[in-house]
Amino acid sequence: AVSALINCIAIPAALLSMRVVGDDGLGRRNLQTLSFFLIAVSYFILSVFFGNLRAMGATTSLVMLFALLFFCLNFGAQMTTYILPQESFPPDVRASLNGFAAASGKAGAVVGAYSFAPMARMHGLGTTFATCGIFGVIGLIATLVFVDDMRKEEDGKQVLQVPSVQRNL
């Protein structure tokens, strides 16, 4: 029952993402940056407090922390990872690079899923959650460095006409 409750958190996160992703006020790059920031903070909070809360038997607090984490995982970056490649890559190679980006994400998910339990056994859940937080920070930095802001100005023109990814290809 608790797992189903936590999984239901994905619904408002996805709905909020759909609302925000179409708003050029925030922008998709900033939404992904915010999402990676929230993911990193959530994992770091879990890394610090998980052991103590578990030892105290504070089940409600743990459920709330995992619900917060699950909301952050399903908000923003969950949606922008499908949208940003469409905006970032030039049309003549967009399909190939979009496929490469998707495959890279899937490969990362497989590595993360298969390495989580062994790492938790070897180093503890606190260290494992902190490592996940570090990967959230890496995602945040990668977004800031490699993704251009493609919001439109009030006259309908894009803020950047040629993304840096296109110039580097």
mmCIF file of C-alpha atoms in Angstrom, residues 87-146:
data_model
loop_
_atom_site.group_PDB
_atom_site.id
_atom_site.type_symbol
_atom_site.label_atom_id
_atom_site.label_comp_id
_atom_site.label_asym_id
_atom_site.label_seq_id
_atom_site.Cartn_x
_atom_site.Cartn_y
_atom_site.Cartn_z
ATOM 1 C CA GLU A 87 15.317 21.345 -29.748
ATOM 2 C CA SER A 88 19.078 20.904 -29.463
ATOM 3 C CA PHE A 89 20.133 18.866 -32.466
ATOM 4 C CA PRO A 90 20.161 20.125 -36.069
ATOM 5 C CA PRO A 91 17.412 18.679 -38.286
ATOM 6 C CA ASP A 92 19.736 16.713 -40.576
ATOM 7 C CA VAL A 93 21.093 14.562 -37.715
ATOM 8 C CA ARG A 94 18.299 14.990 -35.175
ATOM 9 C CA ALA A 95 16.881 11.461 -35.441
ATOM 10 C CA SER A 96 20.270 9.774 -35.068
ATOM 11 C CA LEU A 97 21.431 11.942 -32.185
ATOM 12 C CA ASN A 98 18.045 11.717 -30.478
ATOM 13 C CA GLY A 99 18.339 7.921 -30.645
ATOM 14 C CA PHE A 100 21.892 8.102 -29.303
ATOM 15 C CA ALA A 101 20.758 10.344 -26.423
ATOM 16 C CA ALA A 102 17.885 7.987 -25.606
ATOM 17 C CA ALA A 103 20.158 4.934 -25.724
ATOM 18 C CA SER A 104 22.680 6.670 -23.460
ATOM 19 C CA GLY A 105 19.953 7.395 -20.941
ATOM 20 C CA LYS A 106 18.764 3.797 -21.004
ATOM 21 C CA ALA A 107 22.334 2.520 -20.574
ATOM 22 C CA GLY A 108 22.797 4.817 -17.579
ATOM 23 C CA ALA A 109 19.542 3.568 -16.072
ATOM 24 C CA VAL A 110 20.661 -0.056 -16.448
ATOM 25 C CA VAL A 111 24.036 0.648 -14.843
ATOM 26 C CA GLY A 112 22.363 2.537 -11.988
ATOM 27 C CA ALA A 113 19.730 -0.126 -11.392
ATOM 28 C CA TYR A 114 22.208 -3.002 -11.362
ATOM 29 C CA SER A 115 24.857 -1.228 -9.279
ATOM 30 C CA PHE A 116 22.550 0.219 -6.568
ATOM 31 C CA ALA A 117 22.084 -2.943 -4.475
ATOM 32 C CA PRO A 118 25.730 -4.115 -4.584
ATOM 33 C CA MET A 119 26.938 -0.625 -3.710
ATOM 34 C CA ALA A 120 24.437 -0.370 -0.847
ATOM 35 C CA ARG A 121 25.664 -3.727 0.517
ATOM 36 C CA MET A 122 29.324 -2.706 0.268
ATOM 37 C CA HIS A 123 29.139 0.943 1.367
ATOM 38 C CA GLY A 124 25.743 1.409 3.020
ATOM 39 C CA LEU A 125 22.620 3.212 1.899
ATOM 40 C CA GLY A 126 23.840 6.630 3.062
ATOM 41 C CA THR A 127 26.851 6.502 0.763
ATOM 42 C CA THR A 128 24.759 5.077 -2.063
ATOM 43 C CA PHE A 129 22.192 7.877 -1.755
ATOM 44 C CA ALA A 130 25.013 10.448 -1.645
ATOM 45 C CA THR A 131 26.453 8.945 -4.838
ATOM 46 C CA CYS A 132 23.046 9.276 -6.499
ATOM 47 C CA GLY A 133 23.005 12.907 -5.363
ATOM 48 C CA ILE A 134 26.408 13.441 -6.969
ATOM 49 C CA PHE A 135 25.012 12.108 -10.243
ATOM 50 C CA GLY A 136 22.152 14.593 -9.887
ATOM 51 C CA VAL A 137 24.737 17.385 -9.595
ATOM 52 C CA ILE A 138 26.541 15.998 -12.665
ATOM 53 C CA GLY A 139 23.244 16.111 -14.584
ATOM 54 C CA LEU A 140 22.708 19.692 -13.438
ATOM 55 C CA ILE A 141 26.194 20.734 -14.575
ATOM 56 C CA ALA A 142 25.857 18.902 -17.897
ATOM 57 C CA THR A 143 22.561 20.697 -18.517
ATOM 58 C CA LEU A 144 24.105 24.085 -17.775
ATOM 59 C CA VAL A 145 27.132 23.415 -19.982
ATOM 60 C CA PHE A 146 25.618 21.594 -22.967
#
